[in-house]
XYZ file of C-alpha atoms in Angstrom:
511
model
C 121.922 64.923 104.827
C 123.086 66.250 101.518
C 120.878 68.897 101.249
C 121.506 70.065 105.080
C 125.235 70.542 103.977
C 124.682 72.525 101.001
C 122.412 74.643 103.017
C 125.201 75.324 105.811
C 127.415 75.768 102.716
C 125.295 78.611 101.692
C 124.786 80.419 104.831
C 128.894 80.274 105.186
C 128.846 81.509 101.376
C 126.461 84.508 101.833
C 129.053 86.164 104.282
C 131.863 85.341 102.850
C 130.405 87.219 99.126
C 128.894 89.594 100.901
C 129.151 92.787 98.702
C 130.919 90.187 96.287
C 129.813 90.053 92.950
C 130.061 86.379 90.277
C 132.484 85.094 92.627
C 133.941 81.889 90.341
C 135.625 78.541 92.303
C 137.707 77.026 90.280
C 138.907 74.475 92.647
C 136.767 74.616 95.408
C 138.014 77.894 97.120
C 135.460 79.239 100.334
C 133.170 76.088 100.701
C 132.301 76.460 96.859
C 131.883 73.358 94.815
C 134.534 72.890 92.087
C 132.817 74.379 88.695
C 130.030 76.270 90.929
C 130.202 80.186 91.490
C 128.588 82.555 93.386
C 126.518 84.839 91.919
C 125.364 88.117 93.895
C 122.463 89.524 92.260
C 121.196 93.248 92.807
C 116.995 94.289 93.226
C 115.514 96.597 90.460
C 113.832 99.289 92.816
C 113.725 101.992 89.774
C 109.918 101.745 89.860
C 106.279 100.018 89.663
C 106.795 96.125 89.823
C 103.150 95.051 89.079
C 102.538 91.900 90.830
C 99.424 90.075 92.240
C 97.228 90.950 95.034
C 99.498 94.196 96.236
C 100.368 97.620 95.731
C 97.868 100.642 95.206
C 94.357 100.635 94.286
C 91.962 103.022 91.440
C 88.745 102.692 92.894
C 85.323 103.560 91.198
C 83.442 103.772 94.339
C 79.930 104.449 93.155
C 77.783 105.579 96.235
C 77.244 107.778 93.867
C 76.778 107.959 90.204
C 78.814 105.392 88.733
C 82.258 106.951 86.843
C 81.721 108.061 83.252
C 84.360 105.784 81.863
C 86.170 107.978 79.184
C 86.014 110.596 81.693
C 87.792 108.678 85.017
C 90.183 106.940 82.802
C 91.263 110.238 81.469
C 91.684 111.931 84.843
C 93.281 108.689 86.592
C 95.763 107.666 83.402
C 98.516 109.060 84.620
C 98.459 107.329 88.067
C 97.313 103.712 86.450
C 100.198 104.046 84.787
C 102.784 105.337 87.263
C 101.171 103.764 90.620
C 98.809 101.326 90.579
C 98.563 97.741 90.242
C 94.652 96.945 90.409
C 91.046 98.745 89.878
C 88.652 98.037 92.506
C 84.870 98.687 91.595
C 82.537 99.198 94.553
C 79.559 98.961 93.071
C 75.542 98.506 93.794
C 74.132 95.042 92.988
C 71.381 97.301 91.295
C 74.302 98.318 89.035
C 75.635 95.095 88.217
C 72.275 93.796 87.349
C 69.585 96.267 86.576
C 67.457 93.804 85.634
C 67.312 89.869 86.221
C 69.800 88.796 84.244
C 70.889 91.428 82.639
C 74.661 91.720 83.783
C 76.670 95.101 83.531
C 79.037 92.969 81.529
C 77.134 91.785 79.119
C 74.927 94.980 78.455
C 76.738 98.031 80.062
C 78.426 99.549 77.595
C 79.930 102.430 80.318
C 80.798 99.527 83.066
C 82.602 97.643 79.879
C 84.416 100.766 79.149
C 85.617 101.040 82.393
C 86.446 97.414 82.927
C 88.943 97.629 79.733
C 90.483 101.129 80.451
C 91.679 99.319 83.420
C 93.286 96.158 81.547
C 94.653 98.395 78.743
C 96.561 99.712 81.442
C 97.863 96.658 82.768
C 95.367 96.984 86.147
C 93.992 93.576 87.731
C 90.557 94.155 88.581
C 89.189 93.698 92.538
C 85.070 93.829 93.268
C 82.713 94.620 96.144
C 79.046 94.431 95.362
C 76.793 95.344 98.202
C 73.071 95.221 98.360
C 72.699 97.577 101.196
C 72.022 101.545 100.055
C 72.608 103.166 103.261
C 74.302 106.760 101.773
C 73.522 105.826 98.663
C 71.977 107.930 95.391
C 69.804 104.432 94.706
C 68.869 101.421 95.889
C 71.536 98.579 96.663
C 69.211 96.027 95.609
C 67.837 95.713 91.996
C 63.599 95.916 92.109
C 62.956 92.945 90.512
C 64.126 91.233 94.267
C 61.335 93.210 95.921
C 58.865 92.361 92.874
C 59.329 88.540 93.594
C 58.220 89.114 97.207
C 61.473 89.873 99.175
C 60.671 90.937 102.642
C 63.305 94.486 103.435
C 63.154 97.637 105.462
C 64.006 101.190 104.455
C 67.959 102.661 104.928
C 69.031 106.169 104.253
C 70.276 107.464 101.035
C 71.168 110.848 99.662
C 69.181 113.202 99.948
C 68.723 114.659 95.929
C 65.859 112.644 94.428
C 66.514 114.040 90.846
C 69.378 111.792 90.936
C 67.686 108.608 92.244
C 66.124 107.668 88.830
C 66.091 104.685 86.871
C 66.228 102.616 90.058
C 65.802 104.009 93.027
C 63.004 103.324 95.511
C 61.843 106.317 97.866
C 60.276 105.821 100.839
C 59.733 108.954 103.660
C 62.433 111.309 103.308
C 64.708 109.606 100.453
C 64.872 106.371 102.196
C 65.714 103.171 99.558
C 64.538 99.947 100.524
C 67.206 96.638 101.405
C 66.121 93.052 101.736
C 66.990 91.349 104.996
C 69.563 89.674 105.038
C 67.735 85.928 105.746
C 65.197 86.511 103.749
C 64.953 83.467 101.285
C 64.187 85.287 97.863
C 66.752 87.587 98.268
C 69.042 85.022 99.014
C 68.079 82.976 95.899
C 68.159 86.044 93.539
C 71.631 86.763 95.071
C 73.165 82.894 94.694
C 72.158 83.355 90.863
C 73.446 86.784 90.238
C 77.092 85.337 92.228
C 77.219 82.282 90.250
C 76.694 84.338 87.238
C 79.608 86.889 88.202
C 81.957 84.136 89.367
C 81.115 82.003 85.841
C 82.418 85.903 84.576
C 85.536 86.795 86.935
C 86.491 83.751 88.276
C 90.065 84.151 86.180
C 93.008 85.548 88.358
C 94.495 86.048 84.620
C 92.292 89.632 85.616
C 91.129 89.824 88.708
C 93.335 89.752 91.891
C 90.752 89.720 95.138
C 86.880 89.632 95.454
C 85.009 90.275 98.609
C 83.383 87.591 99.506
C 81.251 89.215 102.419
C 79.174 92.473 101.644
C 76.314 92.446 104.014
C 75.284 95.661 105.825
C 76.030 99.303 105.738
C 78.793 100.114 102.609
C 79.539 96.467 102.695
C 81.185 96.601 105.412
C 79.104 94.030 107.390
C 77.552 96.340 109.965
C 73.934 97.496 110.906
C 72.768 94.047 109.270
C 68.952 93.404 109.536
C 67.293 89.994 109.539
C 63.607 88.489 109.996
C 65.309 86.246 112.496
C 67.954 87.379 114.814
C 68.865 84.176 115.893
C 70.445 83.554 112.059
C 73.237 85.777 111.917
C 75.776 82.800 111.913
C 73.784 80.572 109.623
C 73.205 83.706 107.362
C 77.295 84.712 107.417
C 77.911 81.045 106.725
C 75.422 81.498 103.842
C 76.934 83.603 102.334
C 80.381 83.199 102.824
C 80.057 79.709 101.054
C 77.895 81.128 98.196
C 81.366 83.027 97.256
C 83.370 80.512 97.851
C 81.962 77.675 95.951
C 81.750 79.835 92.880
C 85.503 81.409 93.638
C 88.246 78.475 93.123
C 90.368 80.616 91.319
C 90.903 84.128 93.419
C 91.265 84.912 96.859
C 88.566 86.596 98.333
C 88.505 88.546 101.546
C 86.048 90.063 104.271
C 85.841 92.996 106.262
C 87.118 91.483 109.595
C 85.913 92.398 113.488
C 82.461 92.970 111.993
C 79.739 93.001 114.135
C 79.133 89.408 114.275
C 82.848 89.113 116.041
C 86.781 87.944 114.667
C 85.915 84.654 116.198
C 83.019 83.858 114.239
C 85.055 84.942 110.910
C 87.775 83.392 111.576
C 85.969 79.704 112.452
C 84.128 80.248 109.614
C 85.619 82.047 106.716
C 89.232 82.201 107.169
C 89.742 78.570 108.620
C 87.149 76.498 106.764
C 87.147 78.726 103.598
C 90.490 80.269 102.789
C 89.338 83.995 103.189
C 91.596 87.138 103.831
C 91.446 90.021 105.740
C 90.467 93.743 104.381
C 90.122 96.592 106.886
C 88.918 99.610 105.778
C 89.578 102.450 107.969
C 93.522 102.666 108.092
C 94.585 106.054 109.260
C 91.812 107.132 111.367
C 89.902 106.155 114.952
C 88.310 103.400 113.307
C 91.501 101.279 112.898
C 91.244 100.168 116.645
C 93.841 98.590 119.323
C 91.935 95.120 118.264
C 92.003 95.462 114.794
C 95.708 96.296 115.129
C 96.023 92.959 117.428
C 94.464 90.860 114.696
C 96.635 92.083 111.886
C 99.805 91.593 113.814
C 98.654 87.623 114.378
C 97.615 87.373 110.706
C 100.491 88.343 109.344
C 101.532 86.393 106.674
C 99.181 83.563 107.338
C 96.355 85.475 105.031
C 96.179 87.875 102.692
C 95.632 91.373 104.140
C 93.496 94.157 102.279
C 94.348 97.425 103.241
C 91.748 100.618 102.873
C 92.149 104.011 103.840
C 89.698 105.966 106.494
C 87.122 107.780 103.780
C 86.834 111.489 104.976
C 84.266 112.156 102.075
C 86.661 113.220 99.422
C 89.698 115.601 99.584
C 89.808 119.119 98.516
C 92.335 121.039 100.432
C 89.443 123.621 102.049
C 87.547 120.773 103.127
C 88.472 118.996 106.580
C 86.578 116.306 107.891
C 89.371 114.364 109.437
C 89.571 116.796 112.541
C 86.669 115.155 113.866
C 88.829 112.161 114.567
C 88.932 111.619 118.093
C 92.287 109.595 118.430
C 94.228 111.224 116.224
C 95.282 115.340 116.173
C 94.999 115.572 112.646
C 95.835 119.206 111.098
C 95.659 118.595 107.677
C 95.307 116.222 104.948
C 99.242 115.400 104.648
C 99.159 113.692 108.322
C 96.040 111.995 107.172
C 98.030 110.470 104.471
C 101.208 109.788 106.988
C 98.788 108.340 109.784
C 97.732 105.905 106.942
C 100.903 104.687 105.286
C 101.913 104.629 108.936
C 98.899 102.031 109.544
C 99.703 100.016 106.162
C 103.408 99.981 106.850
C 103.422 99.101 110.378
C 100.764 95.987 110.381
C 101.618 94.198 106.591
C 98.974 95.769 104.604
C 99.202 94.387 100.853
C 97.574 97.277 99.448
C 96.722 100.951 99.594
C 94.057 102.783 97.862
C 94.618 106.309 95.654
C 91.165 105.688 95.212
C 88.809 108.040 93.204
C 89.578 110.746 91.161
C 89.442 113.497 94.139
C 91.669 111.077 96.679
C 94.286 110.809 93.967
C 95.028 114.288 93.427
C 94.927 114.522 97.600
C 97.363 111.415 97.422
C 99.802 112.946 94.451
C 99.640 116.334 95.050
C 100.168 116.565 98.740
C 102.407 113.002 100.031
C 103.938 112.236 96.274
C 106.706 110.709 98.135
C 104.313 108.493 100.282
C 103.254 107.567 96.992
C 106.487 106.890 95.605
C 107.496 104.765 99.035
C 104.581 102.969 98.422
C 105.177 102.084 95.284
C 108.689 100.606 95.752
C 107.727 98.770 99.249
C 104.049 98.163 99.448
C 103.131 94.646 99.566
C 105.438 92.402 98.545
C 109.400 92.585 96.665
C 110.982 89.929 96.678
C 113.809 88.618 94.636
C 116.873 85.999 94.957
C 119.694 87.643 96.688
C 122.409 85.071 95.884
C 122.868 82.433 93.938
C 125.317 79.266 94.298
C 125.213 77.364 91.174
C 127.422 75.613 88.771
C 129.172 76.900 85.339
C 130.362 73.602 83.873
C 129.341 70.178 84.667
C 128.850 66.741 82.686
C 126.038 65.615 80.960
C 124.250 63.463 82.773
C 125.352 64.575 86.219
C 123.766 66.003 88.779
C 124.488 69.350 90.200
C 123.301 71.450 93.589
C 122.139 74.968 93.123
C 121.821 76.787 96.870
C 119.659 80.112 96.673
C 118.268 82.847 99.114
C 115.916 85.250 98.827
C 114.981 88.294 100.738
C 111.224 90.414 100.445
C 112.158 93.751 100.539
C 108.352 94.650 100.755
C 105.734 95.662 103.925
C 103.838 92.678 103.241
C 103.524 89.043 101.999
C 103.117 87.136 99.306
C 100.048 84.734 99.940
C 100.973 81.964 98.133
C 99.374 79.719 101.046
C 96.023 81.008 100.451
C 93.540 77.965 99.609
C 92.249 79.415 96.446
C 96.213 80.453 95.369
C 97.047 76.638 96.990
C 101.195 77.366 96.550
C 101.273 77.748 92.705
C 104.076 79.943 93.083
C 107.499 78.602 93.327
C 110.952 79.284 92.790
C 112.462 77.526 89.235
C 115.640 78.160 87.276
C 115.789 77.104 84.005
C 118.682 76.247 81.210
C 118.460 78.086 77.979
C 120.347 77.400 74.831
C 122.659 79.698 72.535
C 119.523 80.653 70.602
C 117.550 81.528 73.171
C 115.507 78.188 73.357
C 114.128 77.242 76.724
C 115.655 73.168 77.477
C 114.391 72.306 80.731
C 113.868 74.055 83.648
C 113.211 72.634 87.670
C 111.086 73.955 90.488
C 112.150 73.915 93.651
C 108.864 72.649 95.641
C 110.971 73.216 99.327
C 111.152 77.031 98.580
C 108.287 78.473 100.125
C 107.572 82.641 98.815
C 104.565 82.827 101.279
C 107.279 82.276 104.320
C 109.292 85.151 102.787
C 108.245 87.711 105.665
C 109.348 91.170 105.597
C 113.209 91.693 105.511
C 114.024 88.392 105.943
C 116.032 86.094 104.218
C 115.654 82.512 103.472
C 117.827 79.864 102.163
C 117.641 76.520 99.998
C 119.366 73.804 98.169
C 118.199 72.184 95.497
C 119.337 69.401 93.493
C 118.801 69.162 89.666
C 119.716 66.255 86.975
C 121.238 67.132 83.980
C 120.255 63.841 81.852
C 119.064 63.909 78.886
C 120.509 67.406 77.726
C 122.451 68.027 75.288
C 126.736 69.111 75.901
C 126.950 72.635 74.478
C 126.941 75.868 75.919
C 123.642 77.613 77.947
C 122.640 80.155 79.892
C 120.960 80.015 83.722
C 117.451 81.438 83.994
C 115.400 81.870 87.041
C 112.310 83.054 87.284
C 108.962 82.327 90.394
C 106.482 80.177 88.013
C 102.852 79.417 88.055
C 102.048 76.025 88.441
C 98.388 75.890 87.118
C 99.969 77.930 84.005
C 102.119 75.419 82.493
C 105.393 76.371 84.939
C 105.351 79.772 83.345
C 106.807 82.492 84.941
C 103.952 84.361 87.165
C 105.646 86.971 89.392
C 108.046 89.697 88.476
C 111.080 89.366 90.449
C 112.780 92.947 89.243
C 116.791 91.972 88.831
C 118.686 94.649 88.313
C 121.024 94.571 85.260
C 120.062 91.184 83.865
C 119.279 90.387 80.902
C 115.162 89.156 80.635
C 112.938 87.308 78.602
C 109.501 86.018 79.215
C 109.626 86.742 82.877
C 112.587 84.373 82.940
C 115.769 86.630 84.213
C 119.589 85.264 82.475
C 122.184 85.074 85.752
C 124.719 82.171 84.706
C 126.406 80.689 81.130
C 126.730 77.044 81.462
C 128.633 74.158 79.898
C 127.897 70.470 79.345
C 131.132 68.580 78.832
């Protein structure tokens, strides 16, 4: 009953400090508590607020030669550091593991390079590996699957076999070889190469999403083969719980309204497994009515991975989109609009600047796209007001009311199964020398119920026994429960003082 009044109390409070700012009660004046104040706290939007699972992607996208590291990471520096929040490497499994068990991050030096450009930058990292090579300079697959006796059928890749060597496969007119998808020795090489990779990148500490379904054509899980029709399900199931029985730690997602159907992925991914959502195609004919159905009834009950329409590269001579039949596109800056349009509109997490060639496209042409992206892609969210006391007694117990608002296109997806709610809201007291005392989480305050634009509110009751009377300071921060309640998502207050992801709001007393 207690906590229904205080949350009343705020909701009163919140209009009447509207555009109000440390609003002090010394005697209980508008619905405050006696000693409490009101404390109206303003969002940093000055720039990039890395955070989790949102926000632009660097791709290396390597249908293709893969990048030279020192050579991407000197073309793409300036938007890692300006833009993006996470590297996404769409590689070949052939890549990854050239030989049986010889992993690309063990004994690539190149791929290694790559990988650490990307953390020196302050980049999560995000994965596809696909064993398909349809379009591809080599084969998906590494050889040593077809040497054990892998059954497969031929796909077509580039055209330019001076390229294709150390490990491509040629068949009639450049066409690489891919193992069905059924077929049990591919599926055993595979299950050891993902346990492998998981025992690697299983550590949201760097990586932000893996997808957990890269079957068919680019991934994407289209134009799938098998010896046995009839095992499409079993063989999705398959492999959908290879990734996630290795992957405890990070949310992985799938390409959804695949061929095999949104019904099927959503019985068995997303509702027995935790998945996400990632639609490539944003911007373009291939971001259908359905697809646009789906992502307005997933909203903010998954994670959703958002992808850009590929065109095959932007110059500004070259203009591939005007073969889209749904959309009149005239150049590459309503490309760009059609797609933050599409990202915007339907709670996309993420955008991609992509390769090298997109990004100049992307920064040269729609900066301010870029910009808008930047400061409300994904998700923003912060504490808009806080009720909360400046003096009290030790011992005593005192009520702290909050609200917060996400500012952001998107969610945070703090109620995906892999993420299981480690993220809550805490405020903490610190003392005159900048010691941390305690600090309390609020487990009622929800941040994956923190929709776009709207505002929630909460009450929260904290004991001061057992501290000390003196003089602190009020701290709150959104912590990580599996890291020791430390603070795990930057909240961007403006004008407050910070340390350790903890932001100063509040001095305190103990009498």
């Amino acid at each position: 009953m207690k906590r229904y009044y205080f949350q009343i109390l705020l909701a009163c409070c919140l209009t009447l400090f509207a555009g109000c700012s440390d609003s002090d009660s010394e005697s209980g004046q508008n619905g405050i508590p006696k000693g409490s104040k009101a404390i109206d706290l303003q969002q940093d939007r000055s720039g990039l607020l890395r955070n989790p699972c949102m926000g632009w992607g660097l791709y290396d996208d390597a249908v293709g030669n893969v990048a030279n590291a020192e050579e991407y990471w000197a073309a793409q520096d300036e938007a890692a550091r300006n833009y993006a929040s996470f590297f996404y490497i769409r590689w070949r499994w052939s890549e990854m593991e050239p030989e049986e068990g010889k992993y690309a991050w063990i004994y690539d030096e190149n791929y290694k390079k790559l990988i650490q450009g990307a953390l020196d930058r302050g980049l999560k990292l995000c994965f596809r590996i696909y064993d398909n090579g349809q379009d591809n300079i080599r084969q998906g697959t590494p050889e040593y699957v077809r040497a054990a006796g892998a059954q497969g059928y031929e796909v077509e890749g580039q055209n330019n076999a001076k390229l294709w060597t150390p490990y491509a496969v040629t068949g009639q007119n450049g066409n690489l070889w891919t193992p069905y998808a059924d077929d049990p020795i591919f599926q055993q090489k595979y299950e050891k190469f993902v346990a492998a990779f998981a025992k690697e990148y299983d550590n949201p500490d760097i990586v932000d999403f893996i997808d957990g379904h890269s079957l068919g054509w680019w991934g994407e899980g289209s134009h799938i083969k098998y010896l046995n029709s009839d095992k499409k399900k079993e063989t999705f199931d398959w492999f959908t719980t290879m990734y996630s029985k290795n992957f405890k730690n990070i949310i992985l997602v799938l390409p959804y309204n695949s061929e095999i159907g949104f019904n099927t992925e959503k019985e068995i991914a997303i509702d027995q497994k935790g998945y996400g959502l990632r639609r490539d195609g944003l911007g373009s004919m291939w971001f259908t009515e359905n697809d646009e159905k789906v992502a307005n009834e997933m909203y903010g009950k998954v994670l959703m991975v958002g992808e850009c329409a590929y065109w095959g590269g932007y110059t500004a001579a070259y203009e591939p989109f005007k073969n889209d039949t749904k959309y009149s596109f005239k150049s590459w800056k309503d490309v760009y609009n059609q797609s933050f349009d599409h990202a915007q509109t339907y709670h996309f997490n993420t955008l991609d600047l992509r390769t090298i060639t997109e990004t100049k496209g992307w920064t040269g042409l729609a900066p301010e796209l870029v910009r808008k992206f930047v400061l409300n892609g994904g998700y923003r969210v912060y504490p808009t007001y806080v009720i909360m006391p400046y003096e009290a007694s030790a011992g005593q117990t005192v009520s702290i009311s909050h609200s917060w608002r996400n500012t952001g296109y998107g969610y945070l997806p703090n109620n995906m199964k892999n993420w299981n709610y480690k993220y809550k809201p805490a405020f903490a007291l610190f003392d005159e020398s900048g010691k941390l005392v305690k600090s309390w989480i609020d487990e009622d305050a929800e941040p994956s119920q923190w929709l776009s634009n709207q505002r929630k509110n909460y009450t929260y009751e904290v004991s001061l026994d057992g501290i000390s009377r003196g003089n602190y300071q009020w701290a709150v921060a959104i912590v990580d429960k599996t890291k020791d309640n430390q603070p795990g998502i930057n909240i961007g207050i403006k004008d407050k003082e910070k340390k350790d992801g903890w932001t100063f709001i509040s001095e305190m007393t103990i009498k």
